[in-house]
Structure formats: structure tokens, C-alpha cells
Amino acid sequence: MHLKYESQLREPLVTGNKDYHQVTEDICRPIEAKPTKLWYVGFFIAVCLLMFGVYSVYREVTYGIGQWNLNKTVGWGWDITNFVWWVGIGHAGTLISAILLLFRQGWRTGVNRAAEAMTIFAVMCAGQFPIFHMGRVWMAFFVLPYPNTRGPLWTNFNSPLLWDVFAISTYFTVSLLFWYSGLIPDFATVRDRAKTKLRKLLYGVASFGWTGSTKHWQRHESLSLVLAGLSTPLVLSVHTIVSFDFATSVIPGWHTTIFPPYFVAGAVFSGFAMVQTLMLMLRKIFVLEDYITLGHIEAMNKVIVLTGSIVGCAYLTELFMGWYSQNKYEGYTFWYSRANLFSPYGWSYWGMMACNVISPQIFWSKKMRRNLFVTFFMSIIVNIGMWFERFVIIVTSLYRDYLPSSWSVYYSPSTWEMGFYAGTFGLFFTCFFLFAKYFPVIAIAEIKYVLKTTGDNYKAEVTKEETMEVDEFVHEYAH
Amino acid sequence: MAKKTFVVGAFSDEAVLFPAVKKVRTAGYKIQDVYTPFPVHGLDHALGMRETSLHTAGFIYGITGTTTALSCISWVFTKDWPLNIGGKPHFALPAWVPITFELTVLFAAVGMVLTFCFLCQLAPFVKKHHFHARATDDLFIMAIECTSKTNVDELQAFLKSTGAEEVNVQVAEDGWWYGRYDEDQQLITEPTATVA
């Protein structure tokens, strides 16, 4: 009996003739085994980077924001570039888990857990940049609206920067809830297999006493679906709001109505690239090739070529509008500061074009989409390109204001500003290594749910039924 | 909470489970619950459960969030602290859309998850009786509640005939208690004899 029909033409999502128990075994293996040498090496490097980041932040907090080479015109530099970049990275997780759930895309099950984890960690990294950019970080609670003792002092609800505060904190909270509610049944699976006392205790606490009752599953499904429905507009709103930080200002190069969809597409683009980087490593290190198949990689590459092209279209539209609007300041920003290769920051614009628009077009070829080496290489390229994009938007719009006397200052980041960025990489990978070791990196229950319809042994059975003669079929199945 | 007696059957495939559920219910036995390693669609209907109202609760939480945001911001900006920012209107509804939306989502999500945990009695250190260790791995576990009139042996044989691979009898509490999974405690309150 097939509970759900899936065409035989689609390639299987789970290969290797798995049964339910085999799925549990495969996904719990990394949790139950000792970490490999490679894991220790990676974790050590991540922690070192994190420590360097902590020291960079310490310097910034102690000596002030002058530790970063921000200057008179470039008041937002690497910090806000990195903020927007990290938030963008976070978007693929929610897109995979929520939007693809609503669209009933079965392939999301193999990658959603790790992608959601990536979202959580990326948003954690992102949030730090605006907070430390405040300079006096101990005053950060001023952004929270609450009746206080400093007179009728409220936050400015009309300011896009406050919208950010609400957007990022809501996004983080909802992603965390979505992620954790999905983890509860899988923690219960790990708990029930646990051999050691400590593991029983920890996974027992983490699994909240989950039993797998039918009523609980029914509510769990309802919860996941509604959370997905909420996250879908949420993920679009978050990057839209981040783009409002720029779009509602009057700076040439920022004051652009195309920003919301353009930022969202860019976020999904870079997010999927990061998912690719992580998935390719994960499937190799933990031997999960049967769950994260070439089909998954290909599907994600299709999203990358789509969103990359949307972003490319946005770049060209901006350039066109820079000319067509006949606003000479806009024209200067787009045609002199950006598109001119020989302007001071021309390298970043053309780096962006090469990485984001030209190179992903390679994925029109099916052979390339299914090539692991090309995918891994491209995932790195795309992330570099998307970092360039945020840098281009921020710095090339700011470094020359209306006062030519301030044009002589060329902005380049200080060690501590770069150290902060490196530190967030440390934080991200420290979290990700811990996640990979102690959490089920693939949603066990969800894989089991799609196994009967998309596992390759079941596919074979369906093929047999589909090719049967009608009489034969009736004889076999009519009761 | 008192102890109850359950006849427990383990099924290895949902295709066997569904007809079994039907047969057991037709025979008039009360299924306490079926424990599955993943959501089996249609099982809730087969067991005669009603649809969950969790999404309705979510809607109400969402509306609460919208109202909270709009009333709070409009009070702050028109009554409590009507500050003139660039000559813009105090009641600037379009500018409040982002925060209103975010709070709607936040209230709905947090409210729903808390309600979910409350309804399912899920929390750290909550412990329940597990009828089978493989219920979260690869087996579908049906627990049938026995009354004083139930013929346990007959029920076991019947369950076996519906396709259950393992059948056994367990005496357990069907509720939850505070406990740890690394310890075998079960806070059963045995009725102590009191001298009249």
C-alpha cells in the first residue's frame, strides 16, 4: 500500500535500499561514534578563529569604534557589509525548510535540518555586527522599547534600524522554535538508543519526553505547517527590512525601490551556496551520500542559477536606472564609482559581476550541476561574490559624498575589523561542528516519512506496478 | 494516577498497521494510543481522533500580536511621546507595517509552540512510560487498554492474528511525571492503607 504516490520518473531521494532501522543507524552513527581526527582539527581551527574574534571585539569595545578604520564618509564599512552578508546566508535554511515544505518539495527532507542549523548560527553571527557597531555596546538595550525611568523616552518606531531589531530578533526566535520543534522527535530516537548514562540524561532532557504518540504527531504536523506558513513571509520580510536600511535613505546608490526583491534573491543565492559548502562536507565526512544525493545537490544548484540570474537582472536594472533617471548623483555612483573598472573600488564591482552573474551560468549545464568539485568551487565563489555585492552597495555609495575635500580618504578595513569578521566565522563553525557531532544532522523522522515513496527499492516496486497490464494489476491488488 | 494494564502489539509496517487498527476498533477494544517513529498520515483518522485546533490557536495569537503592536505604537507616538520627526505625521501607519508584521509572526509562533508543548505535555525532565524502545526507531506500537472484563490472553492472540510481530502485557502509568531518562524512577503513588 502506498500512502503517497510519486512518479517513477523522479529519481529516488534516498538511495541504497534503506529500511527504517537502517535510516536510524546511519544518521545516529556520527553522534554515537567518537569524533574523527578531522573533526578535532576543524573544531580547533574554528575555536582559534573565534578567540581571535573575541580579542578583536574586546579591542573595539575598549578603545572605541575608531579601532575599525571607518572614516568621515564611510561610516558603515565591513561591519554592516558582514551583517547583511550573514543575514543573507541565514535565508536558505528557512527557504528550504518552510517554503519548500509548503511547495511539497520532497527533496528538502535530506538537507533541511542542517540548513536550519546554519540559519540559526548565521543569524547569531549577523546580529553581533549592528550591536557592536553601536560603539557603546553596554547601551544596546536602548533599542528595546519599554516604559523606562528616563522620561517619556521611546524608540523610534518609524526608523528602519528599529525595524531591523524586530525583524532579526523575530527571525531568530521563530527559526529556533521551528528547528527545535523538529528536533524533538529525533532527540527521542537518539535517547532511546543511548547506551551511556550521560547520553540518556542529556538526550532525555532535550527530547522533552517525546513518545511518538499519534495525537502528538498530528499536532506536530499542524505546528510545522503553520510555522512554515509563518516563516515564509517572515524570511521575505527580514531581508526586505534589511534592504530598507538602505532604500529609505537618500544616499545615491541606496535610494532604490528595487532593493527588497533584489536583496531577498541575493540572500537566497548566497544562502544556498553556503548550504552547498556545508552539505558537500557533511555528506563526505559522515558518509551520508545516500541521503544527500546528487539529486539534492542538483536541485540546489538550480536554485542558485535562478537566484543568481535574478540578482544579475537587478544589477543591470540599477545600472540602467542610473542613466535613465538622469539624476547626476545616481549616474555618478553607478557609472563612475561602480561600473568603471578603474575607479578606486571598481575591483569590487567587477568581482561581484564575475562571481555572481557570470560564473553561476555554468549551472545551465546538467553535467556541471551534478559535478561535486564544480559545485563546491562555485559555492565558495558565490559567497565571495555576495560579500562583494554588499561591500559595493555600502562603500561605493559612501566613500565620495557631496564634499570633494573628503574624497581623498580611501577606506580599507583595519586588522580588528577583519578580525571581527574572522571571529564570526569561528563562531559559526564552532557551532556547526558541535551541531554535527551532537545533533541528528538529517531529520530522521522526515526521511522515514518519505522513504516509502522516494526510496529506491520502493521506486522499483512502483515501476513494476505501473508497467503491469490492467488485468494483472486488478488480479494482484483487488481484495 | 493509577496503574493500568495494557496489551501491547508491535507492527513493523504501516501497511499492516492500518487494517489492524480497523480490526481492533471493530472488535470493540479501546486503543490507548499508537506510537510511531514518524507521522503516519491518516492514522489519526483511523483511530477516530478529531482534527487538532492548534492552528486556530495560532491565528488567535497572531491577531493578538497585531493588536499589541498597533495599539502600543500608536499610543506611544500619538499620546505618550508625540515627537516631531522631520514634520512627519504622528500616526504614521505605513511605517509601522514592518514591526506590526513581525510581532504578529512572533506572537503566533511562540504562542503555538508553547501551546503545543502544553497540550502534548512536553518539557525538559518530563518522563513518560515507553511501551517499546523501538517506537522511535522502526516499530509501530499499539497499546490497548484493558479493563477488568478484558480477557488478556484472548486479546493477545487476536492482536497476533492482525499481524503484530511482538505482543506483550504491560502494567504502567499512562500519564507523565517529572523524571530523568537515565534513572528508572516512576512516581507511582501507591494508595497507602489508612487506618480508619
XYZ file of C-alpha atoms in Angstrom:
675
model
C 0.000 0.000 0.000
C 1.372 3.339 -0.976
C 0.369 6.197 1.234
C 1.511 8.797 -1.201
C 2.096 8.482 -4.899
C 5.238 9.700 -6.518
C 6.078 9.343 -10.165
C 8.672 6.789 -11.126
C 10.280 9.416 -13.319
C 11.681 11.309 -10.332
C 14.960 9.961 -9.143
C 14.957 8.447 -5.649
C 15.709 10.811 -2.760
C 17.092 8.073 -0.568
C 19.355 5.561 -2.240
C 20.844 2.304 -1.027
C 17.694 0.218 -0.301
C 17.210 1.522 3.224
C 14.665 0.371 5.733
C 13.536 2.395 8.736
C 16.090 0.941 11.104
C 18.900 1.484 8.638
C 17.971 5.180 8.459
C 18.197 5.491 12.232
C 21.528 3.673 12.248
C 23.057 5.807 9.508
C 22.067 9.150 10.968
C 22.803 8.304 14.594
C 26.219 6.864 13.804
C 28.136 10.179 13.935
C 26.515 11.027 17.266
C 27.361 7.710 18.847
C 30.854 7.267 17.456
C 33.949 9.087 18.665
C 34.726 12.256 16.707
C 37.221 11.781 13.929
C 40.658 13.422 13.805
C 39.384 15.714 11.078
C 36.607 16.872 13.375
C 39.096 17.776 16.100
C 41.292 19.658 13.642
C 38.348 21.592 12.248
C 36.946 22.340 15.673
C 40.330 23.546 16.908
C 40.721 25.924 13.955
C 37.188 27.236 14.476
C 37.795 27.884 18.165
C 41.081 29.677 17.367
C 39.279 31.946 14.915
C 36.608 32.575 17.499
C 39.219 33.578 20.070
C 40.781 35.996 17.611
C 37.321 37.446 17.026
C 36.732 37.810 20.744
C 40.007 39.702 21.085
C 39.092 41.973 18.143
C 35.765 42.744 19.727
C 37.462 43.350 23.052
C 39.662 45.975 21.409
C 36.691 47.607 19.741
C 34.739 47.781 22.994
C 37.710 49.062 24.973
C 39.141 51.628 22.562
C 36.028 52.561 20.642
C 34.827 52.258 17.114
C 37.957 54.022 15.822
C 39.595 50.594 16.016
C 37.840 49.943 12.745
C 39.114 52.207 10.018
C 35.732 53.820 9.485
C 36.159 57.401 8.430
C 34.274 60.603 7.785
C 32.291 59.379 4.810
C 32.430 55.608 5.212
C 30.557 55.233 8.490
C 29.366 51.765 7.549
C 32.152 49.531 6.331
C 32.910 45.874 6.836
C 30.664 45.663 9.851
C 27.380 46.342 8.086
C 28.619 44.524 4.967
C 29.146 41.455 7.123
C 25.830 41.924 8.887
C 23.893 41.902 5.629
C 26.012 39.052 4.301
C 25.455 36.808 7.326
C 21.721 37.530 7.422
C 21.611 36.568 3.760
C 23.401 33.288 4.464
C 20.721 32.545 7.005
C 17.937 32.728 4.478
C 18.471 29.438 2.696
C 17.701 27.478 5.841
C 14.250 28.927 6.205
C 13.668 28.781 2.493
C 14.492 25.080 2.391
C 12.538 24.204 5.467
C 9.498 26.462 5.095
C 8.908 27.458 1.502
C 9.815 24.061 0.109
C 7.608 22.410 2.724
C 4.667 24.474 1.561
C 5.502 23.642 -2.042
C 5.642 19.949 -1.089
C 9.185 19.543 -2.346
C 10.271 16.165 -1.079
C 13.966 16.793 -1.592
C 14.066 19.281 1.276
C 13.976 16.459 3.850
C 17.566 15.457 3.306
C 19.010 18.892 3.853
C 16.554 20.879 5.953
C 17.931 20.090 9.404
C 21.485 21.208 8.673
C 20.230 24.201 6.678
C 18.084 25.339 9.601
C 21.036 24.970 11.935
C 23.041 27.075 9.517
C 20.327 29.736 9.693
C 20.447 29.901 13.469
C 24.231 30.193 13.571
C 24.367 32.704 10.708
C 21.806 34.956 12.365
C 23.780 34.733 15.607
C 26.836 35.964 13.714
C 24.879 38.664 11.894
C 23.281 40.146 14.982
C 26.612 40.959 16.550
C 27.640 43.427 13.878
C 24.978 46.098 14.414
C 25.245 45.623 18.170
C 28.985 46.235 18.249
C 28.661 48.918 15.637
C 26.780 50.933 18.237
C 30.146 51.600 19.828
C 28.878 51.740 23.373
C 27.635 48.209 23.408
C 26.560 48.404 27.038
C 23.845 50.784 25.862
C 22.481 48.222 23.380
C 19.327 47.722 25.420
C 18.281 51.236 24.346
C 16.938 49.695 21.136
C 14.290 47.834 23.091
C 11.028 49.685 23.614
C 9.915 49.540 27.232
C 8.478 52.052 29.710
C 11.589 53.395 31.353
C 12.684 55.807 34.020
C 14.384 58.221 31.620
C 11.238 60.205 30.979
C 8.945 59.535 28.040
C 11.818 58.074 26.056
C 10.776 55.567 23.425
C 12.470 54.012 20.449
C 11.694 55.466 17.030
C 9.194 53.056 15.516
C 9.476 54.883 12.205
C 13.156 54.037 11.821
C 14.248 51.157 9.579
C 17.062 50.438 12.019
C 14.480 49.647 14.693
C 12.546 47.531 12.208
C 15.778 45.564 11.885
C 15.831 44.941 15.617
C 12.345 43.463 15.463
C 12.942 41.605 12.216
C 16.191 39.945 13.243
C 15.057 39.010 16.730
C 11.750 37.618 15.457
C 13.541 35.743 12.710
C 15.983 34.230 15.158
C 13.262 33.223 17.601
C 10.971 31.686 15.006
C 13.814 29.837 13.271
C 14.959 28.480 16.610
C 11.461 27.277 17.502
C 10.983 25.705 14.089
C 14.332 23.976 14.286
C 13.899 22.732 17.818
C 10.349 21.519 17.437
C 11.567 19.419 14.517
C 14.457 18.105 16.590
C 12.348 16.826 19.495
C 11.282 13.515 17.861
C 14.803 12.894 16.595
C 16.300 13.551 20.006
C 13.863 10.937 21.302
C 15.245 8.474 18.746
C 18.789 9.140 19.935
C 17.685 8.917 23.574
C 16.050 5.536 23.104
C 19.226 4.152 21.554
C 21.553 5.670 24.131
C 23.846 3.301 25.941
C 25.596 5.609 28.389
C 24.008 7.258 31.411
C 25.104 10.761 30.426
C 23.682 10.438 26.944
C 20.386 9.146 28.316
C 20.221 12.113 30.653
C 21.105 14.781 28.090
C 19.001 13.478 25.222
C 16.237 12.690 27.699
C 16.157 16.333 28.726
C 16.443 17.546 25.131
C 13.651 15.310 23.843
C 11.100 16.738 26.287
C 9.691 13.269 26.969
C 8.593 12.625 23.393
C 6.930 9.228 22.851
C 5.691 9.326 19.251
C 2.009 9.265 20.147
C -0.314 9.649 17.173
C -2.049 12.666 18.681
C 1.313 14.321 19.273
C 2.368 13.672 15.696
C -0.885 15.155 14.462
C -0.259 18.342 16.461
C 3.378 18.318 15.464
C 2.457 18.231 11.789
C -0.002 21.053 12.261
C 2.611 23.058 14.136
C 5.268 22.528 11.457
C 2.898 23.520 8.713
C 1.760 26.725 10.409
C 5.316 27.617 11.412
C 6.314 27.101 7.779
C 3.434 29.313 6.706
C 4.596 31.980 9.127
C 8.263 31.668 8.223
C 7.668 32.021 4.521
C 6.565 35.671 4.575
C 8.890 36.193 7.525
C 12.000 35.242 5.575
C 10.969 37.566 2.768
C 10.223 40.357 5.235
C 13.532 40.094 7.047
C 15.737 40.812 4.096
C 13.243 43.318 2.771
C 13.572 45.195 6.042
C 17.347 44.904 5.932
C 17.196 46.443 2.456
C 15.026 49.253 3.874
C 18.047 50.308 5.966
C 19.406 51.476 2.653
C 16.365 52.024 0.452
C 14.624 54.513 2.744
C 17.699 56.741 2.896
C 18.508 59.433 0.332
C 22.060 58.328 -0.455
C 22.636 57.853 -4.217
C 23.121 54.125 -4.738
C 20.950 53.199 -1.775
C 17.728 55.016 -2.550
C 16.376 52.259 -4.742
C 12.917 50.712 -4.884
C 14.283 47.507 -6.403
C 16.148 46.682 -3.192
C 13.636 44.451 -1.368
C 13.239 41.719 -4.040
C 16.859 42.130 -5.099
C 18.117 41.628 -1.530
C 15.872 38.636 -0.951
C 17.046 36.958 -4.161
C 20.659 37.695 -3.220
C 20.123 36.284 0.245
C 18.699 33.043 -1.101
C 21.538 32.901 -3.619
C 24.278 33.202 -1.005
C 22.383 31.041 1.467
C 22.137 28.172 -0.948
C 25.808 28.499 -1.767
C 26.640 28.142 1.926
C 24.286 25.157 2.231
C 26.158 23.567 -0.666
C 29.517 24.146 1.006
C 28.310 22.599 4.250
C 26.356 19.707 2.689
C 29.228 18.631 0.480
C 31.461 18.454 3.530
C 28.822 16.805 5.702
C 27.924 14.035 3.291
C 31.571 13.211 2.736
C 32.696 13.284 6.382
C 29.683 11.446 7.813
C 29.123 9.117 4.834
C 25.616 10.435 4.135
C 25.753 10.129 0.356
C 22.582 8.037 0.402
C 20.592 10.861 1.947
C 22.182 13.922 0.400
C 22.275 12.628 -3.127
C 23.440 14.169 -6.359
C 19.777 14.952 -6.966
C 19.751 17.194 -3.894
C 22.921 18.935 -4.993
C 21.474 19.451 -8.436
C 18.203 20.855 -7.100
C 20.120 23.395 -5.018
C 22.283 24.332 -7.977
C 19.120 25.070 -9.923
C 18.057 27.480 -7.206
C 21.500 29.064 -7.364
C 21.359 29.668 -11.109
C 17.821 31.058 -10.809
C 18.535 33.473 -7.969
C 21.921 34.389 -9.447
C 20.168 35.417 -12.629
C 17.572 37.447 -10.709
C 20.395 39.240 -8.946
C 22.150 39.822 -12.266
C 18.962 41.262 -13.683
C 18.753 43.616 -10.700
C 22.334 44.827 -11.248
C 21.578 45.658 -14.846
C 18.309 47.372 -13.935
C 20.110 49.553 -11.414
C 22.716 50.466 -13.959
C 20.038 51.319 -16.487
C 18.127 53.429 -13.968
C 21.330 55.239 -13.041
C 21.376 56.511 -16.595
C 17.656 56.702 -17.340
C 16.698 58.674 -14.209
C 19.013 61.454 -15.363
C 19.894 62.065 -11.734
C 23.554 63.010 -11.981
C 24.438 61.793 -8.479
C 22.888 58.395 -9.177
C 24.659 58.355 -12.523
C 27.965 59.153 -10.843
C 27.530 56.397 -8.281
C 26.556 53.724 -10.749
C 28.627 54.613 -13.751
C 31.701 56.191 -12.218
C 32.040 54.650 -8.741
C 30.872 51.167 -9.620
C 30.857 50.122 -13.243
C 34.115 51.870 -14.051
C 36.839 49.291 -13.584
C 39.453 51.976 -12.961
C 37.616 53.784 -10.172
C 39.012 53.213 -6.658
C 36.539 50.396 -5.903
C 35.986 49.162 -9.454
C 37.635 45.865 -8.499
C 34.830 45.069 -6.078
C 32.094 45.765 -8.609
C 33.647 43.630 -11.306
C 34.495 40.962 -8.746
C 30.834 40.921 -7.865
C 29.772 40.714 -11.517
C 32.184 37.900 -12.254
C 31.260 35.853 -9.178
C 27.509 36.403 -9.043
C 26.331 36.888 -12.578
C 28.764 35.323 -14.985
C 30.155 32.254 -13.225
C 26.871 30.698 -11.943
C 25.659 30.478 -15.543
C 27.782 27.350 -15.727
C 24.906 25.609 -13.949
C 22.750 25.691 -17.048
C 24.684 22.569 -17.899
C 23.350 19.452 -16.194
C 26.792 17.903 -16.171
C 28.137 20.836 -14.157
C 25.168 20.871 -11.766
C 25.945 17.283 -10.875
C 29.688 17.750 -10.583
C 30.722 17.855 -6.928
C 34.001 19.634 -7.444
C 32.457 22.360 -9.611
C 29.620 22.767 -7.105
C 31.982 23.120 -4.173
C 34.170 25.598 -6.010
C 31.155 27.609 -7.173
C 29.640 27.680 -3.694
C 32.737 29.455 -2.437
C 32.801 31.794 -5.433
C 29.152 32.753 -4.935
C 29.695 33.564 -1.280
C 32.670 35.735 -2.121
C 30.602 37.415 -4.825
C 27.728 38.115 -2.498
C 30.102 39.588 0.043
C 31.404 41.865 -2.719
C 27.842 42.882 -3.512
C 27.161 44.149 -0.003
C 30.545 45.849 0.067
C 29.829 47.517 -3.278
C 26.442 48.783 -2.156
C 27.738 50.206 1.097
C 31.222 51.506 0.410
C 30.917 52.734 -3.162
C 27.845 54.740 -2.196
C 29.559 56.307 0.787
C 33.207 56.914 0.006
C 32.509 60.029 -2.013
C 29.915 62.344 -0.554
C 28.979 65.837 -1.755
C 32.153 67.316 -0.278
C 35.124 66.717 -2.595
C 37.632 67.536 0.164
C 36.728 64.281 1.879
C 37.307 62.234 -1.275
C 40.983 61.723 -0.643
C 40.360 59.190 2.111
C 40.427 55.622 0.855
C 38.627 53.244 3.151
C 40.281 49.940 3.906
C 39.496 47.865 6.962
C 41.753 47.503 9.988
C 43.042 44.206 11.332
C 40.455 44.313 14.102
C 37.595 44.861 11.743
C 38.746 41.881 9.716
C 39.377 40.010 12.960
C 35.774 40.502 13.960
C 34.674 39.006 10.656
C 37.062 36.095 11.080
C 35.720 35.677 14.588
C 32.177 35.241 13.355
C 33.445 32.507 11.049
C 34.942 30.935 14.153
C 31.632 31.180 15.969
C 29.717 29.800 13.011
C 31.934 26.803 12.518
C 32.352 26.116 16.234
C 28.578 25.908 16.479
C 28.329 23.883 13.298
C 30.955 21.352 14.385
C 29.183 20.884 17.717
C 25.881 20.532 15.900
C 27.313 17.967 13.506
C 28.681 15.923 16.368
C 25.833 16.021 18.882
C 22.673 16.552 16.853
C 20.997 14.392 14.226
C 22.177 16.262 11.127
C 19.378 14.873 8.989
C 15.748 14.891 10.049
C 15.338 11.185 10.846
C 11.560 11.189 11.131
C 11.100 13.150 7.941
C 13.371 10.852 5.948
C 11.404 7.848 7.213
C 8.235 9.581 6.179
C 9.323 9.975 2.563
C 11.223 6.680 2.434
C 8.268 4.603 1.236
C 7.600 6.902 -1.681
C 11.060 8.012 -2.675
C 13.440 5.295 -1.513
C 14.904 3.416 -4.463
C 13.542 -0.030 -3.538
C 10.038 1.399 -3.349
C 10.537 3.212 -6.609
C 11.326 -0.116 -8.212
C 8.090 -1.562 -6.844
C 6.060 1.345 -8.183
C 7.679 0.928 -11.571
C 6.626 -2.724 -11.555
C 3.033 -1.771 -10.777
C 2.938 0.979 -13.328
C 4.107 -1.243 -16.136
C 1.629 -4.040 -15.267
C -1.287 -4.846 -17.540
C -4.633 -3.758 -16.117
C -5.963 -7.303 -15.686
C -2.805 -8.362 -13.962
C -2.935 -5.342 -11.627
C -6.544 -5.988 -10.648
C -5.756 -9.629 -10.043
C -2.837 -8.720 -7.814
C -4.298 -5.872 -5.794
C -8.091 -6.171 -5.739
C -9.259 -7.620 -2.474
C -2.513 8.360 38.685
C -3.248 4.731 38.827
C -1.559 1.886 37.069
C -3.317 0.351 34.140
C -2.849 -2.850 32.243
C -2.101 -2.653 28.540
C -1.774 -5.212 25.838
C 0.957 -4.005 23.537
C 1.497 -5.051 19.952
C 4.417 -4.123 17.735
C 3.947 -3.802 13.977
C 6.767 -3.460 11.520
C 4.936 -1.798 8.664
C 2.254 0.827 8.381
C 0.565 -1.216 5.673
C -0.113 -3.909 8.286
C -0.899 -1.388 10.994
C -3.838 0.275 9.255
C -6.037 -2.827 8.798
C -5.052 -3.929 12.309
C -6.267 -0.651 13.788
C -9.540 -1.104 11.978
C -9.973 -4.679 13.178
C -9.125 -3.867 16.793
C -11.571 -0.990 16.857
C -14.307 -3.027 15.199
C -13.801 -5.762 17.773
C -14.615 -3.159 20.411
C -11.265 -2.766 22.135
C -10.122 0.677 23.245
C -6.812 1.664 21.690
C -4.973 3.835 24.184
C -2.514 5.084 21.584
C -0.340 4.122 18.661
C 3.298 5.178 18.854
C 5.096 5.654 15.555
C 8.630 6.700 14.604
C 7.324 9.255 12.102
C 3.982 10.895 11.325
C 1.779 8.350 9.569
C -0.828 10.245 7.644
C -4.387 9.115 8.111
C -3.620 7.206 11.291
C -5.277 9.895 13.403
C -8.474 9.474 11.406
C -8.221 5.699 11.547
C -8.028 5.974 15.324
C -11.050 8.272 15.368
C -9.201 11.355 16.595
C -10.581 14.755 15.852
C -8.581 17.394 13.985
C -6.310 19.492 16.144
C -7.299 23.103 16.770
C -3.706 24.182 17.187
C -3.803 26.308 14.034
C -6.884 28.177 15.325
C -4.939 28.954 18.469
C -2.107 30.178 16.257
C -4.457 32.527 14.448
C -5.689 33.992 17.723
C -2.118 34.506 18.925
C -1.287 36.219 15.643
C -4.198 38.626 15.938
C -3.099 39.355 19.490
C 0.335 40.264 18.172
C -1.102 42.603 15.544
C -3.279 44.363 18.082
C -0.464 44.650 20.585
C 1.871 46.215 18.041
C -0.628 48.676 16.589
C -2.117 49.804 19.889
C 1.265 50.095 21.572
C 2.968 52.038 18.788
C 0.034 54.366 18.165
C -0.246 55.118 21.889
C 3.472 55.836 22.125
C 3.612 58.056 19.050
C 0.342 59.951 19.376
C -0.247 60.098 23.125
C 2.776 59.340 25.243
C 5.574 60.844 23.197
C 4.341 62.636 20.068
C 7.752 63.665 18.805
C 8.049 65.636 15.616
C 10.454 63.768 13.341
C 11.043 65.739 10.165
C 7.474 67.028 10.153
C 6.113 63.537 9.522
C 2.649 62.652 10.838
C 2.434 61.212 14.331
C 0.090 58.484 13.192
C 2.372 57.013 10.501
C 0.652 53.722 9.763
C 2.717 52.654 6.719
C 5.912 52.987 8.728
C 4.517 50.640 11.366
C 3.742 47.810 8.985
C 7.111 46.057 9.407
C 7.029 45.937 13.207
C 3.348 45.012 13.240
C 4.015 42.144 10.894
C 6.993 40.930 12.898
C 5.058 40.955 16.149
C 2.158 39.089 14.543
C 4.521 36.333 13.473
C 6.385 36.333 16.774
C 3.249 36.035 18.910
C 1.764 33.353 16.685
C 4.937 31.253 16.606
C 5.828 31.480 20.283
C 2.223 31.011 21.359
C 1.746 27.966 19.176
C 4.921 26.246 20.300
C 4.082 26.808 23.960
C 0.538 25.542 23.389
C 1.900 22.526 21.543
C 4.219 21.704 24.444
C 1.402 22.224 26.928
C -1.110 20.046 25.081
C 1.387 17.244 24.490
C 2.932 17.555 27.953
C 6.366 18.149 26.567
C 9.040 19.770 28.680
C 12.554 19.044 29.881
C 12.542 16.400 32.619
C 9.092 15.183 31.663
C 9.101 11.417 31.556
C 6.521 9.023 30.237
C 6.148 5.286 30.086
C 7.525 3.854 26.865
C 5.824 0.740 25.680
C 8.643 -0.184 23.350
C 12.185 1.120 22.945
C 11.926 0.853 19.174
C 8.818 3.013 18.906
C 11.109 5.878 17.900
C 13.159 3.686 15.584
C 11.291 1.333 13.270
C 8.276 -0.194 15.029
C 4.664 0.928 15.244
C 3.431 0.230 18.744
C -0.239 -0.204 19.539
C -1.234 -0.065 23.196
C -4.685 -1.369 24.065
C -6.129 -0.540 27.417
C -7.503 -3.456 29.431
C -10.489 -3.236 31.669
C -11.426 -5.707 34.380
C -13.564 -7.540 31.829
C -10.862 -7.915 29.181
C -9.602 -11.410 28.524
C -5.925 -10.609 28.200
C -4.874 -13.884 26.608
C -7.619 -13.700 24.042
C -6.709 -10.121 23.192
C -3.065 -11.083 22.772
C -3.984 -13.855 20.389
C -6.287 -11.519 18.499
C -3.596 -8.885 18.155
C -1.178 -11.500 16.884
C -3.726 -12.531 14.263
C -3.924 -8.961 12.950
C -0.246 -9.054 12.112
C 1.562 -7.869 15.231
C 5.095 -9.200 15.389
C 5.517 -8.979 19.156
C 2.741 -8.962 21.721
C 3.076 -8.484 25.459
C 1.265 -7.255 28.535
C 2.484 -4.214 30.451
C 1.373 -2.607 33.654
C 2.115 1.078 33.558
C 1.019 4.586 34.241
C -0.399 6.272 31.183
C 0.355 9.815 32.346
C 3.605 11.693 32.785
C 5.811 12.567 35.709
C 8.969 14.527 36.412
C 11.920 12.273 35.982
C 15.129 11.543 34.186
C 15.701 9.061 31.441
C 18.925 7.806 32.970
C 17.098 6.717 36.110
C 14.356 4.157 36.427
C 12.143 6.124 38.710
C 8.410 6.120 38.312
C 6.440 8.203 40.711
C 3.520 5.902 41.124
C 1.550 6.889 44.166
C 0.526 3.578 45.614
C -2.584 4.024 47.730
C -1.361 3.570 51.284
C -3.691 1.878 53.639
C -5.035 4.304 56.137
C -6.383 3.209 59.463
C -9.965 4.154 59.651
